Amino acid sequence: MLFLVRMDVHIPHDLPADQANDIKAREKAYSQDLQRDGRWPHIWRVVGEYANYSVFDVASNDELHQLLQGLPLFPFMKISVTPLARHPSAI
Amino acid sequence: MLFLVRMDVHIPHDLPADQANDIKAREKAYSQDLQRDGRWPHIWRVVGEYANYSVFDVASNDELHQLLQGLPLFPFMKISVTPLARHPSAI
Amino acid sequence: MLFLVRMDVHIPHDLPADQANDIKAREKAYSQDLQRDGRWPHIWRVVGEYANYSVFDVASNDELHQLLQGLPLFPFMKISVTPLARHPSAI
Amino acid sequence: MLFLVRMDVHIPHDLPADQANDIKAREKAYSQDLQRDGRWPHIWRVVGEYANYSVFDVASNDELHQLLQGLPLFPFMKISVTPLARHPSAI
Amino acid sequence: MLFLVRMDVHIPHDLPADQANDIKAREKAYSQDLQRDGRWPHIWRVVGEYANYSVFDVASNDELHQLLQGLPLFPFMKISVTPLARHPSAI
Amino acid sequence: MLFLVRMDVHIPHDLPADQANDIKAREKAYSQDLQRDGRWPHIWRVVGEYANYSVFDVASNDELHQLLQGLPLFPFMKISVTPLARHPSAI
Amino acid sequence: MLFLVRMDVHIPHDLPADQANDIKAREKAYSQDLQRDGRWPHIWRVVGEYANYSVFDVASNDELHQLLQGLPLFPFMKISVTPLARHPSAI
Amino acid sequence: MLFLVRMDVHIPHDLPADQANDIKAREKAYSQDLQRDGRWPHIWRVVGEYANYSVFDVASNDELHQLLQGLPLFPFMKISVTPLARHPSAI
Amino acid sequence: MLFLVRMDVHIPHDLPADQANDIKAREKAYSQDLQRDGRWPHIWRVVGEYANYSVFDVASNDELHQLLQGLPLFPFMKISVTPLARHPSAI
Amino acid sequence: MLFLVRMDVHIPHDLPADQANDIKAREKAYSQDLQRDGRWPHIWRVVGEYANYSVFDVASNDELHQLLQGLPLFPFMKISVTPLARHPSAI
């Protein structure tokens, strides 16, 4: 079951740099684990913004929320979720 | 080069049904041709809306505009385009 | 799997009254069938508006889209869908 | 009398963690007391967001405001309230 | 129980004038009946707009919806409702 | 001459509590003085929000601005003002 | 007492041209009468739009509403009104 | 003096095709005359939309309004104008 | 050449009071100099807000930007500029 | 391939002045290098705002993102990107 997810990152400028770097490193590892297991099939950078559009493939709303809430950057992101369905013109 | 495109369709209710059906049939064929040649790799229905999110893979902005402007439903759609780049965490 | 759905109805004033009444009668029957089989557990009127907030309980995004797209009033509604998950404080 | 309530939580990142945890623990207890006495019949997590949609069942606007204002997280939430009425198609 | 209600009127310019005038005359009578029985204690014109802000005093959300839905201009209005509570500084 | 005024209060969480309490106490006294002299005939709490809708009855725009600017909470409020006129259906 | 007023004109394209021209001619005369008697001291075109920003100088909200409601183009305009006060830095 | 201008075109679908084509042909000629005389130095299509971003180089606000108001498509466009100044980093 | 300018002031509450007062005193002097030399013909307070609507009369966009950028409160203001033209109904 | 880019700068007022000045100096040098090599052909100041509209000429979305992300002011800017195509009326 597919969902389009947009994430906008806003890290406060007074967060210490090493703390920010640690969060970003953990975020990257967390994301790549999910990409490898097939639940995060697409992640694209929005040009010019500290933001991404992603597609998630999960079994339920609850599973999606657990994945998103577990993101190390979750406290610093605005996330919006759009449920997707099969399009009748898709081949 | 990838672009995320959202299309919202608004067909006026006083458009004759056969005219609407003809446009939709041509739209479907047009879309499937582009899916087959690889320039429209993803098309998803937005749940609950007469709308889709699509990903296009084209060589230039001009090529993308030609494709979108050629959609039979173009006069009845609101389209918004977001340029995408490779995400540093993508595997 | 739960979804909160808001539907705003806009019937054009030049739609013939008998056609409108027929659509509304079919909408009511369609809704009550889904309420009875458990997939549309809540429907509430938004006070002062020709709109409702509803909760749907379905197995997938695709099933939800099929249900919503089948609404007789679908061509005359603006629908927005919010996926819900279990809240950690829910008893 | 039913109301749909959306609550978006924004805890400042410089609030000390133990203070934040204490507020959240009290929020959970407060919410569960109201769920048990029947005045907060539904609480759902919005997928991907630190937010919930809830339904309250109270005798008056004043009672609802007292309940919401008493939430330990009240100073850190954006709340919006939609009054609900019985829907003519509800079974 | 008080509610602030804003009503914006949009009568289509192709509605026949006598039909519009009839609706407006019935709207006025309907409003004055409710003002006299105490359920519509305030109605003010928004300066420069075909709109009003009103205060309603009713026993329930359902009663308010019945009153608003019964307005002869209801099909031509955009209505928004804000529930009000007693303010702690009110004398 | 009547005006509808909405005030949304946002007190920064790092404002010392005694300073905030002092401002709120002065705000309450200031408001009650104006209610007593008839220039602030209505003040209602917006349910679920740290906000109010009020009606002011003043002789001029300048008088209204003086009253609002003098509010002890003025630096911490977002205020919007809507001029009201007599409604032709008011009894 | 001064008010800033913005008026956006939207004449439906299917209004017969002579009817539109008649309304515009009456609008111009109406506006110039009010400019001459001092109640409409400023009227400026918004560059690129069929819209104006105007300043009105009237004795009350009710007088302003009477003037605006009497505009021949009133049924085809979106009007927004901002009350103005003397600025402390004005010389 | 430079201005950035965005124009969004909305031609009603019930405008006869030959009338629409005539307007578009005159629009093109009008635009190219101004491009040639240097007052409309840039015109770009917004990808995916029936819209353009343009830069105008004129001597005054009044001149710009005359040019825009004279566009054959003016009655069918939403136009927004942003005044530009020399940027201190421009070479 | 006339421009309507709206300025909304947001001074952070942790800016030291003497620093804020110094900026405001310089802002007032700066404004009055421009009012006296005719380039800032109107300045009005927006009722209920720490904001003003002003009219500027300058020879070019660049001159206007220099004036606005030089405002002592510039770093603490949100400014929006609307170019104005002569209205055909102005007497 | 052309893109219109709007950048709004928001430097926190508690960023030390020498740090801010250093960033701005590097921003200017960075911008002028790109102007000289032809990839940033236009940069204009938005009148009255700490913002610019720019046109970039790049070979791909990825190249554009690399350029924008490398801006020394990137962490303090809100950036929005609009892809442009050749306009059929351009000479």
PDB file of C-alpha atoms in Angstrom, chain E:
ATOM      1  CA  MET E   1     -25.066  28.220  24.404  1.00  0.00           C
ATOM      2  CA  LEU E   2     -23.554  30.785  22.054  1.00  0.00           C
ATOM      3  CA  PHE E   3     -22.094  30.458  18.572  1.00  0.00           C
ATOM      4  CA  LEU E   4     -20.574  33.098  16.316  1.00  0.00           C
ATOM      5  CA  VAL E   5     -21.702  32.521  12.747  1.00  0.00           C
ATOM      6  CA  ARG E   6     -20.420  34.232   9.612  1.00  0.00           C
ATOM      7  CA  MET E   7     -22.558  33.996   6.467  1.00  0.00           C
ATOM      8  CA  ASP E   8     -21.312  35.082   3.025  1.00  0.00           C
ATOM      9  CA  VAL E   9     -24.009  35.317   0.373  1.00  0.00           C
ATOM     10  CA  HIS E  10     -23.289  34.581  -3.304  1.00  0.00           C
ATOM     11  CA  ILE E  11     -26.419  34.704  -5.456  1.00  0.00           C
ATOM     12  CA  PRO E  12     -25.622  33.666  -9.055  1.00  0.00           C
ATOM     13  CA  HIS E  13     -26.190  36.609 -11.407  1.00  0.00           C
ATOM     14  CA  ASP E  14     -28.323  34.449 -13.693  1.00  0.00           C
ATOM     15  CA  LEU E  15     -30.894  33.633 -11.004  1.00  0.00           C
ATOM     16  CA  PRO E  16     -34.134  35.368 -12.075  1.00  0.00           C
ATOM     17  CA  ALA E  17     -34.684  38.586 -10.093  1.00  0.00           C
ATOM     18  CA  ASP E  18     -38.156  37.685  -8.835  1.00  0.00           C
ATOM     19  CA  GLN E  19     -36.898  34.337  -7.569  1.00  0.00           C
ATOM     20  CA  ALA E  20     -34.025  36.098  -5.778  1.00  0.00           C
ATOM     21  CA  ASN E  21     -36.360  38.679  -4.274  1.00  0.00           C
ATOM     22  CA  ASP E  22     -38.721  36.006  -3.027  1.00  0.00           C
ATOM     23  CA  ILE E  23     -35.854  34.170  -1.329  1.00  0.00           C
ATOM     24  CA  LYS E  24     -34.614  37.374   0.303  1.00  0.00           C
ATOM     25  CA  ALA E  25     -38.082  38.255   1.602  1.00  0.00           C
ATOM     26  CA  ARG E  26     -38.479  34.821   3.156  1.00  0.00           C
ATOM     27  CA  GLU E  27     -34.953  35.048   4.593  1.00  0.00           C
ATOM     28  CA  LYS E  28     -35.810  38.320   6.318  1.00  0.00           C
ATOM     29  CA  ALA E  29     -38.998  36.951   7.851  1.00  0.00           C
ATOM     30  CA  TYR E  30     -37.246  33.777   8.960  1.00  0.00           C
ATOM     31  CA  SER E  31     -34.429  35.760  10.589  1.00  0.00           C
ATOM     32  CA  GLN E  32     -36.799  38.142  12.381  1.00  0.00           C
ATOM     33  CA  ASP E  33     -38.827  35.247  13.802  1.00  0.00           C
ATOM     34  CA  LEU E  34     -35.651  33.795  15.309  1.00  0.00           C
ATOM     35  CA  GLN E  35     -34.546  37.186  16.598  1.00  0.00           C
ATOM     36  CA  ARG E  36     -37.911  37.622  18.327  1.00  0.00           C
ATOM     37  CA  ASP E  37     -37.824  34.210  20.026  1.00  0.00           C
ATOM     38  CA  GLY E  38     -34.300  34.921  21.337  1.00  0.00           C
ATOM     39  CA  ARG E  39     -32.338  32.340  19.437  1.00  0.00           C
ATOM     40  CA  TRP E  40     -30.655  34.829  17.072  1.00  0.00           C
ATOM     41  CA  PRO E  41     -29.736  37.646  19.490  1.00  0.00           C
ATOM     42  CA  HIS E  42     -27.315  39.544  17.201  1.00  0.00           C
ATOM     43  CA  ILE E  43     -27.007  40.119  13.470  1.00  0.00           C
ATOM     44  CA  TRP E  44     -24.573  42.637  12.016  1.00  0.00           C
ATOM     45  CA  ARG E  45     -23.684  43.553   8.441  1.00  0.00           C
ATOM     46  CA  VAL E  46     -19.974  43.247   7.543  1.00  0.00           C
ATOM     47  CA  VAL E  47     -19.129  46.685   6.138  1.00  0.00           C
ATOM     48  CA  GLY E  48     -18.679  46.565   2.350  1.00  0.00           C
ATOM     49  CA  GLU E  49     -19.656  42.921   1.945  1.00  0.00           C
ATOM     50  CA  TYR E  50     -22.835  40.936   1.279  1.00  0.00           C
ATOM     51  CA  ALA E  51     -22.181  39.090   4.535  1.00  0.00           C
ATOM     52  CA  ASN E  52     -23.128  39.099   8.187  1.00  0.00           C
ATOM     53  CA  TYR E  53     -21.728  38.123  11.548  1.00  0.00           C
ATOM     54  CA  SER E  54     -24.405  36.732  13.841  1.00  0.00           C
ATOM     55  CA  VAL E  55     -24.622  35.286  17.332  1.00  0.00           C
ATOM     56  CA  PHE E  56     -26.963  32.345  17.949  1.00  0.00           C
ATOM     57  CA  ASP E  57     -28.157  31.130  21.338  1.00  0.00           C
ATOM     58  CA  VAL E  58     -29.314  27.530  21.116  1.00  0.00           C
ATOM     59  CA  ALA E  59     -29.535  24.395  23.240  1.00  0.00           C
ATOM     60  CA  SER E  60     -27.428  22.126  21.026  1.00  0.00           C
ATOM     61  CA  ASN E  61     -25.355  21.723  17.871  1.00  0.00           C
ATOM     62  CA  ASP E  62     -28.270  19.919  16.259  1.00  0.00           C
ATOM     63  CA  GLU E  63     -30.631  22.781  16.940  1.00  0.00           C
ATOM     64  CA  LEU E  64     -28.149  25.231  15.424  1.00  0.00           C
ATOM     65  CA  HIS E  65     -27.762  23.130  12.291  1.00  0.00           C
ATOM     66  CA  GLN E  66     -31.536  22.872  11.882  1.00  0.00           C
ATOM     67  CA  LEU E  67     -31.866  26.664  12.112  1.00  0.00           C
ATOM     68  CA  LEU E  68     -29.060  27.349   9.640  1.00  0.00           C
ATOM     69  CA  GLN E  69     -30.091  24.676   7.174  1.00  0.00           C
ATOM     70  CA  GLY E  70     -33.589  26.150   7.159  1.00  0.00           C
ATOM     71  CA  LEU E  71     -32.393  29.569   5.979  1.00  0.00           C
ATOM     72  CA  PRO E  72     -33.988  30.319   2.577  1.00  0.00           C
ATOM     73  CA  LEU E  73     -30.574  31.601   1.401  1.00  0.00           C
ATOM     74  CA  PHE E  74     -28.770  28.464   2.693  1.00  0.00           C
ATOM     75  CA  PRO E  75     -28.017  27.088  -0.829  1.00  0.00           C
ATOM     76  CA  PHE E  76     -26.356  30.405  -1.734  1.00  0.00           C
ATOM     77  CA  MET E  77     -24.284  30.946   1.407  1.00  0.00           C
ATOM     78  CA  LYS E  78     -20.898  29.952   2.731  1.00  0.00           C
ATOM     79  CA  ILE E  79     -21.333  29.588   6.497  1.00  0.00           C
ATOM     80  CA  SER E  80     -18.690  29.154   9.174  1.00  0.00           C
ATOM     81  CA  VAL E  81     -19.480  28.461  12.829  1.00  0.00           C
ATOM     82  CA  THR E  82     -17.326  29.208  15.887  1.00  0.00           C
ATOM     83  CA  PRO E  83     -18.419  27.849  19.284  1.00  0.00           C
ATOM     84  CA  LEU E  84     -18.139  30.446  22.069  1.00  0.00           C
ATOM     85  CA  ALA E  85     -17.680  30.008  25.808  1.00  0.00           C
ATOM     86  CA  ARG E  86     -17.912  32.369  28.752  1.00  0.00           C
ATOM     87  CA  HIS E  87     -14.780  34.500  29.005  1.00  0.00           C
ATOM     88  CA  PRO E  88     -13.154  34.602  32.462  1.00  0.00           C
ATOM     89  CA  SER E  89     -12.846  38.392  32.264  1.00  0.00           C
ATOM     90  CA  ALA E  90     -16.503  38.950  31.321  1.00  0.00           C
ATOM     91  CA  ILE E  91     -18.400  40.883  34.002  1.00  0.00           C
TER      92      ILE E  91
END
